Amino acid sequence: MQPSDPLKIRPAVGLVLAEIVLIFAAFFLQGAWPVPDSNEPHYLSKAIHYWNADWLRGDFFMETPGVHRVFDVGFGWLSLWLAPTALAWTGRALTWLLLAWAWRRLSWAIVPRPGCAVLTALLFGWLTENCHMAGEWVIGGVEAKGFAYVLVFLGLEAIVRNRWNRGLLCLGGASAIHVVVGGWSAVAAAVGWLRLGLRPRETTTDAAPSLRLLWPGILGGFVLALPGLLPGLSLDWGVDRETLFKAHEIYVFQRLPHHLTVTGMQPWFVVRMAMLCGFWLLLGRWERRCTVSASDAGHLARFRAFVAGAVMLSLVGAAISGLAVVQRGLAAELLRFYWFRLTDIVVPMAVALESVWLLVGVGRASVLVGAADRTSERAKSWRSGRWPKRLGWALAIAVAGSQVGIHASERVRPGFARSEKMAKPADWIAACEWVARSGEIPRDALFLVPRASQTFSWHSRHGNVVTWKDVPQSAEGLVAWWRRIEDIHGTGQRPPAPAWHGSLSELSEGRLRELGRKYGATFLITERTEALLKLDLIYENSTYVIYRLQP
């Protein structure tokens, strides 16, 4: 196959639409879990509350400052007309459609072949699900980062095509929507730009543009990022250092170590990401053995420079994780910025796109050539790359097929939402929905709820005192949240004793009434026990009970 210039390939409109529809279908199969998904009660409730202050009025988390103001303003207004469930499905469909459009553009910038964008999308989905290290994802429930990744994909596509200013503007817009996703993507682009400037130029098309040519994109991107950057910075303005250090340590080492520190992640997750990075490096060696056009070489060089920037961020994060042994406070202050988030997405993206690039033969390959000169037909076939490509195609098709098959079966038997962490979800939802329908519970009444009950407010339409999932973003709010969690759910015992009560029913009636008075809660929902609490019982089913705390 002759080398080709992706910039000169312009697919027909029908093909473009077909690919977008098929990619959307793949994303739908992957992300169409029952509502609400894991983060939807958290983010959508905040967006609804922004436009309707009566939504969960008095709820501790709702009253704390938010950071995703562009999402709250730009998407939350739909809640004035849509119920929460309809709002979630509308946001999902819009996110997946935009992601499908952006992914097709990015895929064509690397692999300019009809249909390959669908295959790369399926591989990308499978790799992000099965090879992540820090729990990051793109395809799922609706929240700010889904829209931010649309602009990241478009920005990376522009950079790959050597349109740096356009790319930087897109990354600035992504930062406005989600400052961590867009901000780290901009840093990765900057690292990639430096790397391109330092490496020997193999072609005239893989050179990094001068800083003088990039100032419109840098300035414009920074201005676009301000709506996301300023709310994040303002959260800690005027807060004393002791509160800041305590908040950072709680956030990093108590609440989110599985996202923020290497030591808090599952060892196998770290190993599999390291293996995937190793495979990506191997792909680079194979690519260098291909005969490609100058534009192809430039596209790959810029793409891999961006990916290398993302990987370097994770290496820095790993080094900071080691710093926690001697400087725990400083490490917490640095690790709260999610150093590993971008790698979880960009490395699977790179493996999906570059693997298909090699398989379709965009460049004439002398890939996997044996060192020895063999005379048999089998040796010649292997040396020409025929058998490795056949094995690669078989593996890629098997992975893509399993991605479709597994998620199709999940959609047929959806079960309960992934956010339902309580035992016997049907009974839990029934109890919460009774609260929503009950005429004897005031709309502004607050509840003491189980620590893991992240969907109580979603189903009941009532506020709660505190849950484990709903973590404020401000330092003062975070410290206050931790005090509430420890006060209500903590046992106060040292390890190896349990740190948390298994149920609020383990507390005495007097203690529960005291907590209700302290935090303004007039009702309690908890797991049913054989001996009911001596409180005013107003609802029960086989698993959960609801009590009135105050007369």
Coordinates of C-alpha atoms in Angstrom, one line a residue:
M1 CA 0.0 0.0 0.0
Q2 CA 1.4 3.4 -1.0
P3 CA 1.9 6.0 1.7
S4 CA -0.9 8.5 1.8
D5 CA -1.5 12.0 3.0
P6 CA -4.4 12.1 5.5
L7 CA -5.0 15.8 4.8
K8 CA -5.9 15.0 1.2
I9 CA -8.5 12.3 2.0
R10 CA -12.0 13.8 2.3
P11 CA -14.6 11.1 3.0
A12 CA -18.1 11.4 1.6
V13 CA -20.8 13.0 3.8
G14 CA -22.7 9.7 4.0
L15 CA -19.6 7.9 5.3
V16 CA -19.0 10.6 7.9
L17 CA -22.5 10.4 9.2
A18 CA -22.5 6.6 9.2
E19 CA -19.3 6.5 11.2
I20 CA -20.6 9.0 13.7
V21 CA -23.8 7.0 14.2
L22 CA -21.9 3.8 14.7
I23 CA -19.4 5.3 17.2
F24 CA -22.4 6.8 19.0
A25 CA -24.0 3.4 19.2
A26 CA -20.7 2.0 20.6
F27 CA -20.6 4.7 23.2
F28 CA -24.3 4.1 24.0
L29 CA -23.7 0.4 24.6
Q30 CA -20.8 1.2 26.9
G31 CA -22.3 4.0 28.9
A32 CA -26.1 3.5 29.0
W33 CA -26.3 2.3 32.5
P34 CA -29.5 2.8 34.5
V35 CA -29.9 6.4 35.8
P36 CA -28.4 7.6 38.0
D37 CA -24.8 6.5 37.2
S38 CA -22.0 6.8 39.7
N39 CA -21.4 10.5 39.6
E40 CA -24.7 11.8 38.3
P41 CA -26.4 12.3 41.7
H42 CA -23.4 14.4 42.7
Y43 CA -22.9 16.6 39.6
L44 CA -26.5 16.9 38.3
S45 CA -27.9 17.7 41.7
K46 CA -25.4 20.5 42.0
A47 CA -26.4 21.8 38.5
I48 CA -30.1 21.6 39.4
H49 CA -29.5 23.4 42.7
Y50 CA -27.7 26.2 40.8
W51 CA -30.9 27.0 38.9
N52 CA -33.4 26.1 41.6
A53 CA -32.3 26.9 45.2
D54 CA -35.3 25.0 46.5
W55 CA -33.9 21.8 45.2
L56 CA -32.5 20.0 48.3
R57 CA -32.6 23.3 50.3
G58 CA -30.5 23.0 53.4
D59 CA -28.4 20.0 52.2
F60 CA -24.8 20.5 53.4
F61 CA -23.2 19.6 50.1
M62 CA -25.6 21.7 48.0
E63 CA -24.7 24.7 50.0
T64 CA -21.0 24.5 49.5
P65 CA -19.2 26.3 46.6
G66 CA -18.9 24.5 43.3
V67 CA -16.1 24.6 40.7
H68 CA -17.9 23.4 37.5
R69 CA -19.7 26.7 36.8
V70 CA -19.6 26.4 33.1
F71 CA -21.3 23.0 33.3
D72 CA -23.8 24.2 35.8
V73 CA -24.7 27.3 33.8
G74 CA -24.4 25.8 30.3
F75 CA -26.2 22.6 30.9
G76 CA -28.0 22.9 34.2
W77 CA -30.6 25.3 32.8
L78 CA -32.3 22.4 31.1
S79 CA -33.4 21.2 34.6
L80 CA -36.0 24.1 34.6
W81 CA -38.0 21.9 32.1
L82 CA -36.6 18.4 32.5
A83 CA -37.0 16.0 35.4
P84 CA -33.7 14.7 36.8
T85 CA -33.9 11.4 35.0
A86 CA -34.7 13.0 31.7
L87 CA -32.0 15.5 32.3
A88 CA -29.5 12.7 32.8
W89 CA -30.5 10.9 29.5
T90 CA -30.5 14.2 27.6
G91 CA -27.0 15.0 28.8
R92 CA -25.7 11.5 28.1
A93 CA -27.0 11.5 24.5
L94 CA -25.6 14.9 23.9
T95 CA -22.2 14.0 25.4
W96 CA -21.9 10.7 23.4
L97 CA -22.9 12.4 20.2
L98 CA -20.3 15.1 20.6
L99 CA -17.7 12.6 21.6
A100 CA -18.5 10.4 18.6
W101 CA -18.1 13.4 16.3
A102 CA -14.8 14.5 17.9
W103 CA -13.4 11.0 18.1
R104 CA -14.1 10.4 14.4
R105 CA -12.1 13.5 13.5
L106 CA -9.2 12.5 15.7
S107 CA -9.2 9.0 14.4
W108 CA -9.2 10.2 10.8
A109 CA -6.2 12.4 11.6
I110 CA -4.2 9.3 12.5
V111 CA -5.9 6.5 10.5
P112 CA -7.4 8.0 7.4
R113 CA -9.4 4.9 6.3
P114 CA -13.1 4.3 6.0
G115 CA -14.6 2.4 9.0
C116 CA -11.4 2.5 11.1
A117 CA -12.8 5.2 13.4
V118 CA -15.5 2.8 14.6
L119 CA -12.9 0.1 15.3
T120 CA -10.6 2.5 17.1
A121 CA -13.6 3.8 19.2
L122 CA -14.4 0.2 20.3
L123 CA -10.8 -0.5 21.2
F124 CA -10.5 2.8 23.0
G125 CA -13.6 2.0 25.1
W126 CA -12.3 -1.5 25.9
L127 CA -8.9 -0.3 26.9
T128 CA -10.2 2.6 29.1
E129 CA -12.4 0.1 31.0
N130 CA -9.9 -2.6 31.4
C131 CA -6.5 -0.9 31.6
H132 CA -7.1 2.3 33.7
M133 CA -4.9 2.9 36.7
A134 CA -6.6 5.7 38.6
G135 CA -10.2 5.0 37.8
E136 CA -10.6 7.6 35.1
W137 CA -13.2 7.2 32.3
V138 CA -14.8 9.1 29.4
I139 CA -17.9 7.1 28.3
G140 CA -20.5 7.0 31.1
G141 CA -22.9 9.3 33.0
V142 CA -23.2 12.9 32.2
E143 CA -20.9 15.4 34.0
A144 CA -18.5 18.2 33.1
K145 CA -15.6 16.1 32.1
G146 CA -17.5 14.4 29.2
F147 CA -18.0 17.7 27.5
A148 CA -14.4 18.7 28.3
Y149 CA -13.0 15.6 26.6
V150 CA -14.9 16.6 23.4
L151 CA -12.7 19.7 23.2
V152 CA -9.6 17.7 24.2
F153 CA -10.2 15.3 21.3
L154 CA -10.7 18.3 18.9
G155 CA -7.7 20.1 20.3
L156 CA -5.5 17.0 19.9
E157 CA -6.8 16.5 16.3
A158 CA -5.8 20.1 15.5
I159 CA -2.4 19.7 17.0
V160 CA -1.9 16.4 15.1
R161 CA -2.7 18.3 11.9
N162 CA -0.2 21.0 12.9
R163 CA -2.9 23.6 13.6
W164 CA -1.5 24.5 17.1
N165 CA -3.4 27.7 17.7
R166 CA -6.7 26.1 17.1
G167 CA -5.7 23.2 19.3
L168 CA -4.7 25.5 22.1
L169 CA -8.0 27.3 21.9
C170 CA -9.8 24.0 22.2
L171 CA -7.8 23.0 25.2
G172 CA -8.5 26.4 26.8
G173 CA -12.2 25.7 26.3
A174 CA -11.9 22.3 27.8
S175 CA -10.2 23.9 30.9
A176 CA -13.2 26.2 31.3
I177 CA -15.6 23.2 31.4
H178 CA -13.3 21.0 33.6
V179 CA -10.1 22.6 34.7
V180 CA -8.3 19.4 35.6
V181 CA -9.0 17.6 32.3
G182 CA -8.3 20.7 30.1
G183 CA -5.5 22.0 32.2
W184 CA -3.5 18.8 32.2
S185 CA -4.1 18.4 28.5
A186 CA -2.7 21.8 27.9
V187 CA 0.4 20.9 30.0
A188 CA 0.8 17.7 28.0
A189 CA 0.6 19.7 24.8
A190 CA 3.3 22.1 26.1
V191 CA 5.5 19.2 27.1
G192 CA 5.0 17.7 23.6
W193 CA 5.9 21.0 22.0
L194 CA 9.1 21.1 24.0
R195 CA 9.9 17.5 23.1
L196 CA 9.4 18.2 19.4
G197 CA 11.6 21.3 19.6
L198 CA 14.4 19.3 21.2
R199 CA 14.3 16.1 19.1
P200 CA 16.1 15.8 15.7
R201 CA 13.8 16.8 12.9
E202 CA 13.2 13.9 10.6
T203 CA 10.9 15.9 8.3
T204 CA 9.9 19.5 7.8
T205 CA 6.4 18.7 8.9
D206 CA 7.1 17.3 12.4
A207 CA 8.9 20.5 13.6
A208 CA 7.4 22.4 16.5
P209 CA 6.2 25.9 15.6
S210 CA 8.0 28.8 17.2
L211 CA 6.6 30.4 20.3
R212 CA 6.2 33.6 18.3
L213 CA 3.6 31.9 16.1
L214 CA 1.7 30.3 19.1
W215 CA 1.0 33.5 21.1
P216 CA -2.6 33.9 19.7
G217 CA -3.5 30.3 20.8
I218 CA -1.7 30.6 24.2
L219 CA -3.4 33.9 25.0
G220 CA -6.8 32.9 23.7
G221 CA -6.6 29.6 25.4
F222 CA -5.8 31.2 28.7
V223 CA -8.6 33.6 28.4
L224 CA -11.1 30.8 27.6
A225 CA -9.8 28.8 30.6
L226 CA -10.5 31.5 33.1
P227 CA -14.2 30.6 33.8
G228 CA -12.9 27.2 35.0
L229 CA -9.7 28.3 36.6
L230 CA -10.9 31.2 38.7
P231 CA -13.6 29.3 40.6
G232 CA -11.1 26.6 41.5
L233 CA -8.6 29.1 42.7
S234 CA -11.1 31.1 44.7
L235 CA -12.1 28.1 46.8
D236 CA -9.0 28.5 49.0
W237 CA -8.7 32.3 49.0
G238 CA -8.4 33.6 52.6
V239 CA -8.2 30.2 54.2
D240 CA -5.5 29.7 56.9
R241 CA -2.7 27.3 56.2
E242 CA -3.6 24.8 58.9
T243 CA -7.1 24.4 57.4
L244 CA -5.6 24.0 53.9
F245 CA -3.1 21.3 55.0
K246 CA -5.8 19.4 56.8
A247 CA -8.2 19.6 53.9
H248 CA -5.5 18.5 51.4
E249 CA -4.5 15.5 53.6
I250 CA -8.2 14.4 54.0
Y251 CA -8.8 14.7 50.3
V252 CA -5.7 12.8 49.2
F253 CA -5.1 10.2 51.8
Q254 CA -8.5 9.7 53.4
R255 CA -11.1 10.2 50.7
L256 CA -9.5 9.7 47.2
P257 CA -6.2 7.8 47.5
H258 CA -7.3 5.4 44.8
H259 CA -7.4 8.3 42.3
L260 CA -4.5 10.4 43.6
T261 CA -1.7 8.3 44.9
V262 CA 0.2 5.3 43.5
T263 CA 0.2 3.7 46.9
G264 CA -3.6 4.0 47.2
M265 CA -4.2 2.3 43.9
Q266 CA -4.7 -1.4 43.4
P267 CA -1.3 -2.9 42.5
W268 CA -2.6 -4.8 39.6
F269 CA -4.1 -1.5 38.1
V270 CA -0.6 0.0 38.3
V271 CA 1.0 -3.0 36.7
R272 CA -1.4 -3.2 33.8
M273 CA -1.0 0.5 33.0
A274 CA 2.7 0.0 33.0
M275 CA 2.3 -2.9 30.6
L276 CA 0.1 -0.8 28.4
C277 CA 2.7 2.0 28.4
G278 CA 5.4 -0.6 27.5
F279 CA 3.3 -1.8 24.6
W280 CA 2.8 1.8 23.4
L281 CA 6.6 2.2 23.4
L282 CA 6.9 -1.0 21.4
L283 CA 4.4 0.4 18.9
G284 CA 6.7 3.4 18.4
R285 CA 9.6 1.1 17.5
W286 CA 7.5 -0.7 14.9
E287 CA 6.3 2.6 13.5
R288 CA 9.9 3.7 12.9
R289 CA 10.3 0.7 10.6
C290 CA 7.5 1.9 8.4
T291 CA 7.9 3.9 5.2
V292 CA 5.5 6.8 5.5
S293 CA 4.8 10.1 3.9
A294 CA 6.1 13.3 5.4
S295 CA 2.7 14.3 6.6
D296 CA 2.1 10.9 8.2
A297 CA 5.4 11.2 10.0
G298 CA 4.5 14.6 11.3
H299 CA 1.1 13.5 12.5
L300 CA 2.5 10.6 14.4
A301 CA 5.4 12.7 15.9
R302 CA 3.0 15.3 17.2
F303 CA 0.5 12.7 18.5
R304 CA 3.2 10.7 20.3
A305 CA 4.7 13.9 21.8
F306 CA 1.4 14.7 23.4
V307 CA 1.0 11.2 24.8
A308 CA 4.6 11.3 26.1
G309 CA 3.7 14.5 27.9
A310 CA 0.7 12.8 29.6
V311 CA 2.9 9.8 30.6
M312 CA 5.5 12.2 32.1
L313 CA 2.8 13.8 34.3
S314 CA 2.1 10.3 35.8
L315 CA 5.8 9.8 36.4
V316 CA 5.9 13.1 38.3
G317 CA 2.9 12.0 40.3
A318 CA 4.5 8.7 41.1
A319 CA 7.6 10.6 42.4
I320 CA 5.4 12.9 44.5
S321 CA 3.7 9.8 45.9
G322 CA 7.1 8.6 47.1
L323 CA 7.6 12.0 48.8
A324 CA 4.7 11.3 51.1
V325 CA 7.0 9.1 53.2
V326 CA 9.0 12.1 54.4
Q327 CA 6.8 15.1 53.5
R328 CA 3.2 14.0 53.8
G329 CA 1.8 17.5 54.0
L330 CA 3.7 18.8 50.9
A331 CA 2.8 15.6 49.0
A332 CA -0.9 16.0 49.8
E333 CA -0.8 19.6 48.6
L334 CA 0.7 18.5 45.2
L335 CA -1.2 15.2 44.7
R336 CA -4.6 16.7 44.9
F337 CA -4.3 17.8 41.3
Y338 CA -4.9 14.4 39.8
W339 CA -1.5 13.7 38.1
F340 CA -2.6 10.3 36.8
R341 CA -6.0 11.3 35.3
L342 CA -4.8 12.1 31.7
T343 CA -2.7 9.0 31.4
D344 CA -5.7 6.8 32.0
I345 CA -7.3 8.1 28.9
V346 CA -4.4 9.1 26.6
V347 CA -2.4 5.9 26.7
P348 CA -5.4 3.7 25.8
M349 CA -6.2 6.3 23.1
A350 CA -2.7 6.0 21.7
V351 CA -2.7 2.2 21.7
A352 CA -6.1 2.0 20.0
L353 CA -5.2 4.5 17.2
E354 CA -1.6 3.5 16.6
S355 CA -2.3 -0.2 16.6
V356 CA -5.0 0.2 13.9
W357 CA -2.6 2.6 12.0
L358 CA -0.1 -0.3 11.8
L359 CA -2.7 -2.9 10.9
V360 CA -4.3 -1.0 8.0
G361 CA -0.8 -0.4 6.5
V362 CA -1.0 3.4 6.3
G363 CA 2.8 3.2 6.0
R364 CA 4.5 0.4 4.0
A365 CA 5.8 -1.7 6.8
S366 CA 8.9 -3.7 7.3
V367 CA 7.4 -4.4 10.7
L368 CA 8.5 -7.3 12.8
V369 CA 11.1 -8.3 10.3
G370 CA 13.2 -11.3 11.4
A371 CA 17.0 -10.6 11.7
A372 CA 18.0 -13.8 9.9
D373 CA 17.5 -14.3 6.2
R374 CA 15.2 -17.3 5.8
T375 CA 14.4 -18.9 2.5
S376 CA 11.1 -20.7 3.3
E377 CA 7.8 -19.2 2.2
R378 CA 6.6 -19.2 5.9
A379 CA 9.7 -17.2 7.0
K380 CA 9.3 -14.7 4.1
S381 CA 5.6 -14.3 4.9
W382 CA 6.4 -13.6 8.6
R383 CA 9.2 -11.3 7.6
S384 CA 6.9 -9.2 5.4
G385 CA 4.6 -8.7 8.3
R386 CA 1.7 -10.7 6.9
W387 CA 1.2 -13.1 9.8
P388 CA 1.7 -10.6 12.5
K389 CA -0.9 -8.4 10.9
R390 CA -3.3 -11.2 10.6
L391 CA -2.9 -12.0 14.3
G392 CA -3.2 -8.3 15.1
W393 CA -6.4 -8.0 13.1
A394 CA -7.8 -11.1 14.8
L395 CA -7.0 -9.7 18.2
A396 CA -8.5 -6.3 17.4
I397 CA -11.7 -7.7 16.0
A398 CA -12.0 -10.1 19.0
V399 CA -11.6 -7.2 21.4
A400 CA -14.1 -5.0 19.5
G401 CA -16.6 -7.8 19.3
S402 CA -16.3 -8.6 23.0
Q403 CA -16.9 -4.9 23.7
V404 CA -20.1 -4.9 21.7
G405 CA -21.3 -8.3 23.0
I406 CA -20.6 -7.7 26.7
H407 CA -22.3 -4.3 26.8
A408 CA -25.2 -5.4 24.6
S409 CA -25.9 -8.2 27.1
E410 CA -25.7 -5.6 30.0
R411 CA -28.2 -3.4 28.2
V412 CA -30.6 -6.3 27.9
R413 CA -30.3 -7.1 31.6
P414 CA -29.6 -3.6 33.1
G415 CA -30.3 -4.3 36.8
F416 CA -29.8 -1.4 39.1
A417 CA -27.8 1.8 38.6
R418 CA -24.1 1.5 39.5
S419 CA -24.5 4.3 42.0
E420 CA -26.8 2.1 44.2
K421 CA -24.4 1.0 46.9
M422 CA -27.0 0.0 49.5
A423 CA -28.0 -3.6 50.1
K424 CA -31.2 -4.7 48.3
P425 CA -31.5 -1.6 46.1
A426 CA -35.2 -2.2 45.3
D427 CA -36.1 -1.8 49.0
W428 CA -33.8 1.2 49.3
I429 CA -35.4 2.9 46.3
A430 CA -38.9 2.1 47.6
A431 CA -38.1 3.8 50.9
C432 CA -36.6 6.9 49.3
E433 CA -39.5 7.2 46.9
W434 CA -41.9 7.0 49.8
V435 CA -40.2 10.0 51.2
A436 CA -40.7 11.9 48.0
R437 CA -44.4 11.1 47.9
S438 CA -45.1 11.5 51.6
G439 CA -47.2 14.4 52.5
E440 CA -46.1 14.4 56.2
I441 CA -42.5 15.3 55.5
P442 CA -41.8 19.0 54.8
R443 CA -39.8 19.8 51.6
D444 CA -37.0 21.3 53.6
A445 CA -36.7 18.5 56.1
L446 CA -33.2 17.0 56.5
F447 CA -32.3 13.3 57.0
L448 CA -29.5 11.4 58.7
V449 CA -28.7 8.8 56.1
P450 CA -26.3 5.8 55.8
R451 CA -22.7 6.7 54.9
A452 CA -22.8 5.0 51.5
S453 CA -26.3 6.2 50.5
Q454 CA -25.3 8.5 47.6
T455 CA -28.7 8.2 45.9
F456 CA -30.9 9.2 48.8
S457 CA -31.4 12.8 47.7
W458 CA -31.8 11.8 44.1
H459 CA -34.8 9.5 44.8
S460 CA -36.3 11.2 47.8
R461 CA -35.9 14.9 46.7
H462 CA -34.8 15.7 50.2
G463 CA -31.5 16.9 51.6
N464 CA -29.2 15.0 53.9
V465 CA -26.6 15.9 56.5
V466 CA -23.6 14.1 54.9
T467 CA -22.7 11.2 52.7
W468 CA -19.3 9.7 51.7
K469 CA -19.7 10.5 48.0
D470 CA -20.7 14.2 48.2
V471 CA -17.3 15.8 49.0
P472 CA -17.1 19.6 48.9
Q473 CA -14.4 21.2 46.9
S474 CA -13.5 24.1 49.2
A475 CA -10.9 23.6 51.9
E476 CA -13.3 24.8 54.7
G477 CA -16.1 22.7 53.3
L478 CA -13.9 19.6 53.1
V479 CA -12.8 19.9 56.7
A480 CA -16.4 20.5 57.8
W481 CA -17.5 17.4 55.7
W482 CA -14.8 15.2 57.4
R483 CA -15.9 16.3 60.9
R484 CA -19.5 15.4 60.1
I485 CA -18.5 12.0 58.7
E486 CA -16.4 11.2 61.8
D487 CA -19.0 12.6 64.2
I488 CA -21.9 10.7 62.7
H489 CA -20.4 7.5 61.3
G490 CA -17.0 7.1 63.0
T491 CA -16.4 4.7 65.8
G492 CA -13.6 6.7 67.3
Q493 CA -11.5 3.5 67.7
R494 CA -8.0 2.8 66.5
P495 CA -7.1 0.1 64.0
P496 CA -7.5 -2.8 63.8
A497 CA -11.0 -1.9 65.1
P498 CA -13.5 -0.8 62.5
A499 CA -13.2 3.0 61.7
W500 CA -16.9 3.3 60.8
H501 CA -20.2 2.0 62.2
G502 CA -21.8 -0.6 60.0
S503 CA -25.2 1.1 60.4
L504 CA -26.7 4.1 62.1
S505 CA -28.9 1.7 64.0
E506 CA -25.8 0.8 66.0
L507 CA -26.1 4.2 67.7
S508 CA -28.3 4.8 70.7
E509 CA -31.6 6.6 70.4
G510 CA -30.2 9.4 72.5
R511 CA -27.2 9.8 70.4
L512 CA -29.3 9.9 67.2
R513 CA -31.5 12.6 68.6
E514 CA -28.5 14.6 69.7
L515 CA -27.0 14.3 66.1
G516 CA -30.4 15.4 64.7
R517 CA -30.5 18.5 66.9
K518 CA -26.8 19.3 66.1
Y519 CA -27.2 19.2 62.4
G520 CA -30.8 20.2 61.9
A521 CA -32.0 16.7 60.9
T522 CA -35.6 15.7 61.8
F523 CA -35.7 12.3 60.2
L524 CA -33.5 9.2 60.0
I525 CA -33.4 6.4 57.3
T526 CA -31.3 3.4 58.2
E527 CA -31.1 -0.4 57.9
R528 CA -33.8 -2.4 59.6
T529 CA -32.7 -4.4 62.7
E530 CA -34.4 -7.2 64.5
A531 CA -35.1 -4.9 67.5
L532 CA -36.4 -1.6 66.2
L533 CA -35.1 1.6 67.7
K534 CA -37.3 3.4 70.3
L535 CA -38.0 6.3 68.0
D536 CA -41.1 7.4 66.1
L537 CA -41.4 4.8 63.3
I538 CA -43.1 6.3 60.2
Y539 CA -42.1 3.8 57.4
E540 CA -40.7 0.3 57.1
N541 CA -40.1 -2.4 54.6
S542 CA -38.2 -5.6 54.8
T543 CA -34.8 -3.9 54.7
Y544 CA -35.1 -0.2 55.7
V545 CA -36.9 1.9 58.2
I546 CA -37.5 5.6 58.6
Y547 CA -37.9 7.3 62.0
R548 CA -38.9 10.8 63.1
L549 CA -36.1 12.1 65.3
Q550 CA -37.8 15.2 66.7
P551 CA -41.4 15.5 67.9

